[in-house]
Short mmCIF file of C-alpha atoms in Angstrom, two decimals:
data_model
loop_
_atom_site.label_atom_id
_atom_site.label_comp_id
_atom_site.label_asym_id
_atom_site.label_seq_id
_atom_site.Cartn_x
_atom_site.Cartn_y
_atom_site.Cartn_z
CA UNK A 6 23.03 99.45 -49.57
CA UNK A 7 20.64 101.79 -51.66
CA UNK A 8 18.08 101.07 -54.74
CA UNK A 9 17.46 102.33 -57.73
CA UNK A 10 14.02 102.50 -59.09
CA UNK A 11 12.89 103.11 -62.92
CA UNK A 12 9.39 104.62 -63.50
CA UNK A 13 9.87 105.15 -67.57
CA UNK A 14 8.26 103.22 -70.27
CA UNK A 15 4.63 104.80 -72.10
CA UNK A 16 2.69 101.90 -71.19
CA UNK A 17 1.13 101.79 -74.73
CA UNK A 18 -0.55 97.91 -74.15
CA UNK A 19 -2.15 99.77 -71.61
CA UNK A 20 -4.09 102.57 -72.98
CA UNK A 21 -6.10 104.47 -73.44
CA UNK A 22 -5.49 104.35 -68.55
CA UNK A 23 -1.87 105.23 -69.53
CA UNK A 24 -3.42 108.35 -71.57
CA UNK A 25 -3.87 109.69 -68.21
CA UNK A 26 -1.98 108.25 -65.31
CA UNK A 27 1.73 105.87 -65.83
CA UNK A 28 1.13 102.17 -65.01
CA UNK A 29 3.43 102.07 -61.84
CA UNK A 30 0.32 104.12 -60.58
CA UNK A 31 -2.13 101.67 -61.29
CA UNK A 32 -3.37 100.57 -58.40
CA UNK A 33 -3.15 96.69 -57.42
CA UNK A 34 -5.04 95.80 -54.29
CA UNK A 35 -6.29 99.72 -54.26
CA UNK A 36 -3.19 100.58 -53.72
CA UNK A 37 -0.02 101.96 -56.99
CA UNK A 38 2.49 99.55 -58.17
CA UNK A 39 4.97 101.86 -57.03
CA UNK A 40 3.80 101.42 -53.57
CA UNK A 41 4.28 97.71 -53.95
CA UNK A 42 7.67 97.72 -55.18
CA UNK A 43 9.02 100.22 -52.46
CA UNK A 44 7.02 98.66 -49.62
CA UNK A 45 9.42 95.35 -50.84
CA UNK A 46 12.50 97.62 -50.98
CA UNK A 47 11.88 98.68 -47.48
CA UNK A 48 11.19 94.48 -46.52
CA UNK A 49 14.28 93.85 -48.20
CA UNK A 50 15.94 96.14 -45.52
CA UNK A 51 16.60 99.29 -48.00
CA UNK A 52 15.32 102.73 -47.00
CA UNK A 53 17.68 105.02 -49.49
CA UNK A 54 15.09 105.36 -52.80
CA UNK A 55 15.89 106.76 -56.23
CA UNK A 56 12.93 107.12 -58.25
CA UNK A 57 13.60 107.52 -61.45
CA UNK A 58 11.05 109.17 -63.47
CA UNK A 59 10.47 110.29 -67.31
CA UNK A 60 7.37 112.41 -68.12
CA UNK A 61 5.43 111.39 -65.48
CA UNK A 62 7.32 113.00 -62.67
CA UNK A 63 5.24 115.46 -61.33
CA UNK A 64 2.04 112.15 -61.04
CA UNK A 65 4.50 110.17 -59.42
CA UNK A 66 5.93 112.21 -56.80
CA UNK A 67 2.59 113.85 -55.93
CA UNK A 68 1.21 110.27 -54.68
CA UNK A 69 4.38 108.75 -53.33
CA UNK A 70 5.60 112.16 -51.47
CA UNK A 71 9.18 111.77 -49.62
CA UNK A 72 8.87 108.11 -48.86
CA UNK A 73 8.02 108.97 -44.73
CA UNK A 74 4.73 107.47 -45.26
CA UNK A 75 5.84 104.15 -46.42
CA UNK A 76 9.28 104.47 -43.88
CA UNK A 77 11.74 104.63 -46.33
CA UNK A 78 14.06 107.99 -47.90
CA UNK A 79 12.54 109.12 -51.52
CA UNK A 80 14.87 110.72 -53.91
CA UNK A 81 13.74 112.09 -57.62
CA UNK A 82 16.15 112.42 -60.42
CA UNK A 83 15.07 112.40 -64.59
CA UNK A 84 15.88 110.58 -67.07
CA UNK A 85 14.91 112.84 -70.33
CA UNK A 86 14.59 110.05 -72.78
CA UNK A 87 14.40 107.04 -72.57
CA UNK A 88 18.02 105.45 -73.61
CA UNK A 89 18.29 102.16 -71.92
CA UNK A 90 18.38 100.49 -68.39
CA UNK A 91 22.37 101.81 -68.29
CA UNK A 92 21.88 104.75 -69.02
CA UNK A 93 19.17 104.57 -66.35
CA UNK A 94 22.26 103.84 -64.00
CA UNK A 95 24.13 106.58 -65.71
CA UNK A 96 21.74 109.15 -64.77
CA UNK A 97 21.22 107.86 -61.39
CA UNK A 98 25.45 108.48 -60.48
CA UNK A 99 24.53 111.49 -58.71
CA UNK A 100 22.50 109.27 -55.82
CA UNK A 101 24.61 105.84 -56.14
CA UNK A 102 27.77 106.91 -55.16
CA UNK A 103 29.66 103.93 -54.72
CA UNK A 104 27.39 102.03 -53.03
CA UNK A 105 26.24 98.88 -53.99
CA UNK A 106 22.69 99.33 -54.86
CA UNK A 107 19.19 97.01 -55.88
CA UNK A 108 17.93 98.23 -59.68
CA UNK A 109 14.00 97.42 -59.74
CA UNK A 110 11.86 98.12 -62.39
CA UNK A 111 9.19 99.78 -61.59
CA UNK A 112 6.46 98.03 -62.73
CA UNK A 113 7.75 94.28 -61.77
CA UNK A 114 5.64 92.57 -59.19
CA UNK A 115 7.95 90.24 -56.78
CA UNK A 116 5.54 88.62 -54.19
CA UNK A 117 8.14 87.26 -51.91
CA UNK A 118 5.47 85.70 -49.17
CA UNK A 119 8.31 83.16 -49.06
CA UNK A 120 11.26 85.59 -49.04
CA UNK A 121 13.02 83.69 -52.16
CA UNK A 122 14.21 87.04 -52.99
CA UNK A 123 14.82 88.22 -49.30
CA UNK A 124 17.18 85.39 -49.15
CA UNK A 125 19.51 86.24 -52.81
CA UNK A 126 19.66 89.89 -51.69
CA UNK A 127 20.90 88.38 -48.51
CA UNK A 128 23.26 86.32 -50.13
CA UNK A 129 24.21 89.17 -52.30
CA UNK A 130 25.12 92.12 -49.78
CA UNK A 131 26.97 89.08 -48.52
CA UNK A 132 29.19 88.28 -50.99
CA UNK A 133 28.78 91.18 -53.39
CA UNK A 134 29.58 89.95 -56.58
CA UNK A 135 30.28 92.48 -59.23
CA UNK A 136 26.38 91.83 -60.74
CA UNK A 137 23.97 89.22 -58.89
CA UNK A 138 20.92 88.17 -61.13
CA UNK A 139 17.42 86.84 -60.40
CA UNK A 140 16.37 84.97 -63.16
CA UNK A 141 13.15 82.75 -63.25
CA UNK A 142 12.51 80.14 -65.64
CA UNK A 143 9.74 80.80 -68.79
CA UNK A 144 7.85 79.28 -71.59
CA UNK A 145 9.04 82.47 -74.32
CA UNK A 146 12.17 83.69 -72.59
CA UNK A 147 12.99 85.41 -76.20
CA UNK A 148 11.21 89.14 -74.76
CA UNK A 149 13.68 88.85 -72.14
CA UNK A 150 17.22 89.44 -71.10
CA UNK A 151 18.56 85.25 -71.09
CA UNK A 152 21.09 84.65 -68.91
CA UNK A 153 23.80 81.22 -69.18
CA UNK A 154 24.44 79.74 -66.48
CA UNK A 155 26.98 77.39 -64.95
CA UNK A 156 26.11 74.66 -62.37
CA UNK A 157 27.52 76.95 -59.89
CA UNK A 158 25.69 79.94 -60.22
CA UNK A 159 27.52 82.07 -62.47
CA UNK A 160 26.54 83.57 -65.28
CA UNK A 161 28.41 82.92 -68.90
CA UNK A 162 26.43 84.92 -70.91
CA UNK A 163 23.88 87.34 -70.85
CA UNK A 164 21.84 88.51 -73.92
CA UNK A 165 18.96 90.55 -74.70
CA UNK A 166 15.87 89.38 -76.26
CA UNK A 167 17.35 86.76 -78.14
CA UNK A 168 15.64 85.56 -81.41
CA UNK A 169 17.10 82.07 -80.86
CA UNK A 170 17.69 81.69 -76.76
CA UNK A 171 19.88 79.16 -75.87
CA UNK A 172 18.48 78.48 -72.06
CA UNK A 173 14.91 79.59 -70.45
CA UNK A 174 16.47 81.69 -67.67
CA UNK A 175 14.70 85.22 -67.95
CA UNK A 176 16.42 88.02 -66.01
CA UNK A 177 13.52 88.78 -63.12
CA UNK A 178 13.46 92.51 -62.87
CA UNK A 179 15.35 93.04 -59.51
CA UNK A 180 19.62 93.53 -60.02
CA UNK A 181 22.13 93.35 -57.31
CA UNK A 182 25.09 95.47 -57.93
CA UNK A 183 28.19 96.61 -57.04
CA UNK A 184 30.55 100.48 -58.65
CA UNK A 185 32.04 98.40 -61.18
CA UNK A 186 28.57 98.38 -62.85
CA UNK A 187 29.63 102.39 -63.70
CA UNK A 188 32.67 101.28 -65.35
CA UNK A 189 31.00 98.67 -67.40
CA UNK A 190 28.29 101.59 -68.23
CA UNK A 191 30.39 104.15 -69.32
CA UNK A 192 32.31 101.37 -71.67
CA UNK A 193 29.71 99.97 -73.67
CA UNK A 194 28.17 101.52 -76.95
CA UNK A 195 24.91 101.72 -78.00
CA UNK A 196 22.34 98.74 -78.74
CA UNK A 197 21.06 98.30 -82.85
CA UNK A 198 17.29 99.79 -81.13
CA UNK A 199 19.94 102.68 -79.94
CA UNK A 200 19.59 101.88 -76.44
CA UNK A 201 22.53 101.13 -73.41
CA UNK A 202 21.90 97.97 -72.45
CA UNK A 203 22.04 97.08 -69.03
CA UNK A 204 22.83 92.90 -70.34
CA UNK A 205 25.54 94.59 -72.70
CA UNK A 206 26.90 95.97 -69.19
CA UNK A 207 26.59 92.87 -67.27
CA UNK A 208 28.28 91.13 -70.15
CA UNK A 209 31.11 93.30 -69.91
CA UNK A 210 32.18 92.59 -66.53
CA UNK A 211 31.92 88.81 -67.63
CA UNK A 212 34.35 88.99 -70.61
CA UNK A 213 36.47 90.99 -67.72
CA UNK A 214 37.03 88.46 -65.36
CA UNK A 215 33.83 90.13 -62.77
CA UNK A 216 32.52 87.42 -60.54
CA UNK A 217 28.61 88.02 -62.37
CA UNK A 218 25.80 85.12 -60.15
CA UNK A 219 22.62 84.25 -60.64
CA UNK A 220 20.29 82.84 -58.43
CA UNK A 221 17.33 80.89 -59.47
CA UNK A 222 13.38 82.76 -57.70
CA UNK A 223 10.55 80.39 -59.09
CA UNK A 224 7.68 83.03 -56.93
CA UNK A 225 5.52 84.97 -58.12
CA UNK A 226 7.14 87.40 -60.68
CA UNK A 227 4.74 89.81 -63.51
CA UNK A 228 5.12 92.85 -65.51
CA UNK A 229 1.89 95.09 -65.51
CA UNK A 230 2.37 95.81 -69.00
CA UNK A 231 -1.12 94.18 -69.58
CA UNK A 232 -4.46 94.32 -68.58
CA UNK A 233 -4.02 90.65 -68.42
CA UNK A 234 -1.66 91.18 -66.71
CA UNK A 235 -3.06 93.77 -64.15
CA UNK A 236 -5.66 91.76 -63.59
CA UNK A 237 -3.27 88.75 -62.36
CA UNK A 238 -1.12 90.80 -59.92
CA UNK A 239 -4.20 92.48 -58.19
CA UNK A 240 -5.69 88.46 -57.69
CA UNK A 241 -2.18 87.63 -56.35
CA UNK A 242 -2.03 90.60 -54.23
CA UNK A 243 -5.75 90.18 -52.87
CA UNK A 244 -4.76 86.69 -51.66
CA UNK A 245 -2.32 88.32 -49.29
CA UNK A 246 -4.73 90.56 -47.29
CA UNK A 247 -5.92 90.26 -43.82
CA UNK A 248 -10.02 90.56 -43.19
CA UNK A 249 -10.10 94.35 -42.19
CA UNK A 250 -13.80 95.80 -41.60
CA UNK A 251 -13.01 99.51 -41.20
CA UNK A 252 -16.28 100.86 -42.90
CA UNK A 253 -20.06 100.00 -42.49
CA UNK A 254 -21.73 96.63 -43.49
CA UNK A 255 -25.72 96.15 -42.48
CA UNK A 256 -26.88 93.26 -41.07
CA UNK A 257 -28.51 91.55 -43.96
CA UNK A 258 -25.11 91.90 -46.05
CA UNK A 259 -22.36 89.15 -46.11
CA UNK A 260 -18.15 88.52 -46.14
CA UNK A 261 -17.18 85.48 -46.47
CA UNK A 262 -12.93 85.38 -47.17
CA UNK A 263 -10.34 88.05 -46.76
CA UNK A 264 -11.90 90.91 -47.00
CA UNK A 265 -11.07 94.76 -46.32
CA UNK A 266 -13.21 97.47 -45.87
CA UNK A 267 -11.93 100.96 -45.69
CA UNK A 268 -12.93 103.80 -43.79
CA UNK A 269 -16.27 105.50 -44.67
CA UNK A 270 -17.10 102.46 -47.38
CA UNK A 271 -20.37 101.38 -47.19
CA UNK A 272 -22.01 98.06 -47.54
CA UNK A 273 -26.14 97.54 -48.19
CA UNK A 274 -27.95 94.32 -48.64
CA UNK A 275 -25.15 92.98 -50.71
CA UNK A 276 -22.55 89.97 -50.37
CA UNK A 277 -18.71 90.48 -50.38
CA UNK A 278 -16.33 86.79 -51.20
CA UNK A 279 -12.74 87.32 -51.00
CA UNK A 280 -10.50 88.25 -51.07
CA UNK A 281 -11.54 91.05 -52.35
CA UNK A 282 -11.33 95.78 -51.16
CA UNK A 283 -13.51 97.88 -50.77
CA UNK A 284 -11.92 101.41 -50.78
CA UNK A 285 -12.72 104.35 -48.63
CA UNK A 286 -16.06 105.93 -49.01
CA UNK A 287 -17.54 103.50 -51.40
CA UNK A 288 -21.07 102.41 -51.16
CA UNK A 289 -22.02 98.37 -52.54
CA UNK A 290 -25.43 98.59 -52.63
CA UNK A 291 -28.11 95.07 -54.29
CA UNK A 292 -24.57 93.67 -55.39
CA UNK A 293 -22.87 90.40 -55.22
CA UNK A 294 -18.73 91.38 -55.22
CA UNK A 295 -16.45 88.13 -55.68
CA UNK A 296 -13.21 86.97 -55.67
CA UNK A 297 -10.51 89.34 -57.06
CA UNK A 298 -12.16 92.37 -57.03
CA UNK A 299 -10.66 95.50 -56.53
CA UNK A 300 -12.81 98.72 -56.06
CA UNK A 301 -11.55 102.57 -55.44
CA UNK A 302 -12.38 105.11 -53.53
CA UNK A 303 -15.55 107.27 -53.61
CA UNK A 304 -16.87 104.32 -56.12
CA UNK A 305 -20.85 103.39 -56.24
CA UNK A 306 -21.75 99.88 -57.13
CA UNK A 307 -25.75 99.25 -57.45
CA UNK A 308 -27.98 96.29 -58.53
CA UNK A 309 -24.14 94.37 -59.71
CA UNK A 310 -22.53 91.05 -60.06
CA UNK A 311 -18.97 91.65 -60.06
CA UNK A 312 -15.73 89.65 -59.71
CA UNK A 313 -12.60 89.66 -60.69
CA UNK A 314 -12.04 93.47 -62.11
CA UNK A 315 -10.16 96.28 -60.99
CA UNK A 316 -13.00 99.38 -60.55
CA UNK A 317 -10.63 102.55 -60.68
CA UNK A 318 -11.56 105.85 -58.31
CA UNK A 319 -15.02 107.84 -58.34
CA UNK A 320 -16.07 105.17 -61.28
CA UNK A 321 -20.23 104.37 -60.74
CA UNK A 322 -20.96 100.52 -61.89
CA UNK A 323 -25.26 99.18 -62.00
CA UNK A 324 -25.74 96.57 -64.25
CA UNK A 325 -28.07 92.96 -63.99
CA UNK A 326 -25.17 91.77 -66.36
CA UNK A 327 -22.52 89.74 -64.69
CA UNK A 328 -19.36 91.61 -64.81
CA UNK A 329 -15.58 90.05 -64.62
CA UNK A 330 -12.58 90.13 -65.97
CA UNK A 331 -12.91 94.31 -66.16
CA UNK A 332 -10.41 97.24 -65.08
CA UNK A 333 -13.00 100.12 -65.36
CA UNK A 334 -11.18 103.60 -65.36
CA UNK A 335 -11.39 106.65 -63.16
CA UNK A 336 -14.83 108.00 -62.93
CA UNK A 337 -16.26 105.43 -65.71
CA UNK A 338 -20.04 104.77 -65.71
CA UNK A 339 -21.39 101.85 -66.25
CA UNK A 340 -25.53 101.07 -67.07
CA UNK A 341 -27.91 99.78 -68.22
CA UNK A 342 -28.55 100.06 -72.04
CA UNK A 343 -30.79 98.00 -75.14
CA UNK A 344 -31.51 93.80 -75.03
CA UNK A 345 -28.27 92.37 -76.72
CA UNK A 346 -26.12 89.27 -75.88
CA UNK A 347 -26.03 88.08 -72.01
CA UNK A 348 -22.85 89.06 -71.34
CA UNK A 349 -19.94 91.19 -71.18
CA UNK A 350 -16.17 92.02 -70.74
CA UNK A 351 -14.77 94.72 -70.39
CA UNK A 352 -11.34 97.48 -70.24
CA UNK A 353 -12.66 101.08 -69.95
CA UNK A 354 -10.78 104.15 -69.79
CA UNK A 355 -10.88 107.05 -68.05
CA UNK A 356 -14.17 108.98 -67.92
CA UNK A 357 -15.78 106.59 -70.49
CA UNK A 358 -19.32 105.45 -70.36
CA UNK A 359 -20.47 102.24 -71.18
CA UNK A 360 -24.43 100.96 -71.64
CA UNK A 361 -25.09 97.95 -71.35
CA UNK A 362 -28.24 95.47 -72.02
CA UNK A 363 -30.45 94.34 -70.00
CA UNK A 364 -32.30 91.08 -70.34
#
């Protein structure tokens, strides 16, 4: 079995970060989103993986390489225009051939610590339906593909972003297909928004009596489409860390809970409460770093109280005020400014400078 990972999408809701970095490369627990996706696929037993790219092809291939570092083989194909998920399958046909495959949306995080996704995929591989869907109950299904599922798990109907959903079962960003999907993608026509929808292709299979099944997943699932999603995914993935201290921690500093200090990092007169990760070459000095915080490589954090935040490579932070729920971009600088309000909540783009008030 192979896998197709879709890495397109403009990431509009994550600007300004996505002006310079695709959202699939934003780090969660100091690893790019795509690395988490590829690692999950390897854990599911898939090592032949195609990354279907768009405008960010060079940036993605530079970070992900040939996959050998992660124990997989990566192939790159390009989808020049975002014409829908079914069009993505058509574009990847030279790689897929007639093999069964998983299609994984490259901006989705499924934290499968309990192994439920692995169970579902194993069942699909053995049963080999024409299409296998992973579904989850959501509060507002109007933003998703929505499945109507019979009591035996057979999919009766699939609709893309219905204005009045008939069920609350959203299709998660992981699909299983046999070669039957190729006939379906060739048979359908573009939707009202001009795209070849994968939901229409699956519905075409249902209409011709092919077996399409769905299995429910209730674990963590999130599309990293907005800043709040990045922070939530980061927090969840940090919770799966095991303490690993390979940097320097001076005798007066304290580490509590699950804390990773990467090689070359230094912690001086500071307290770090996990789950948290400090990247290579980073200096933490006279600071308190709280749970849910990832600090990338080559950062400097001084005199700062920071929690539940993601700090990207090369950033510099020095503020006596508490920072929380913040994204700090690459090589951004946060420092003291004039007196003012007692607290701040920040989303800071790459190379930005924010001056903070001092009490």
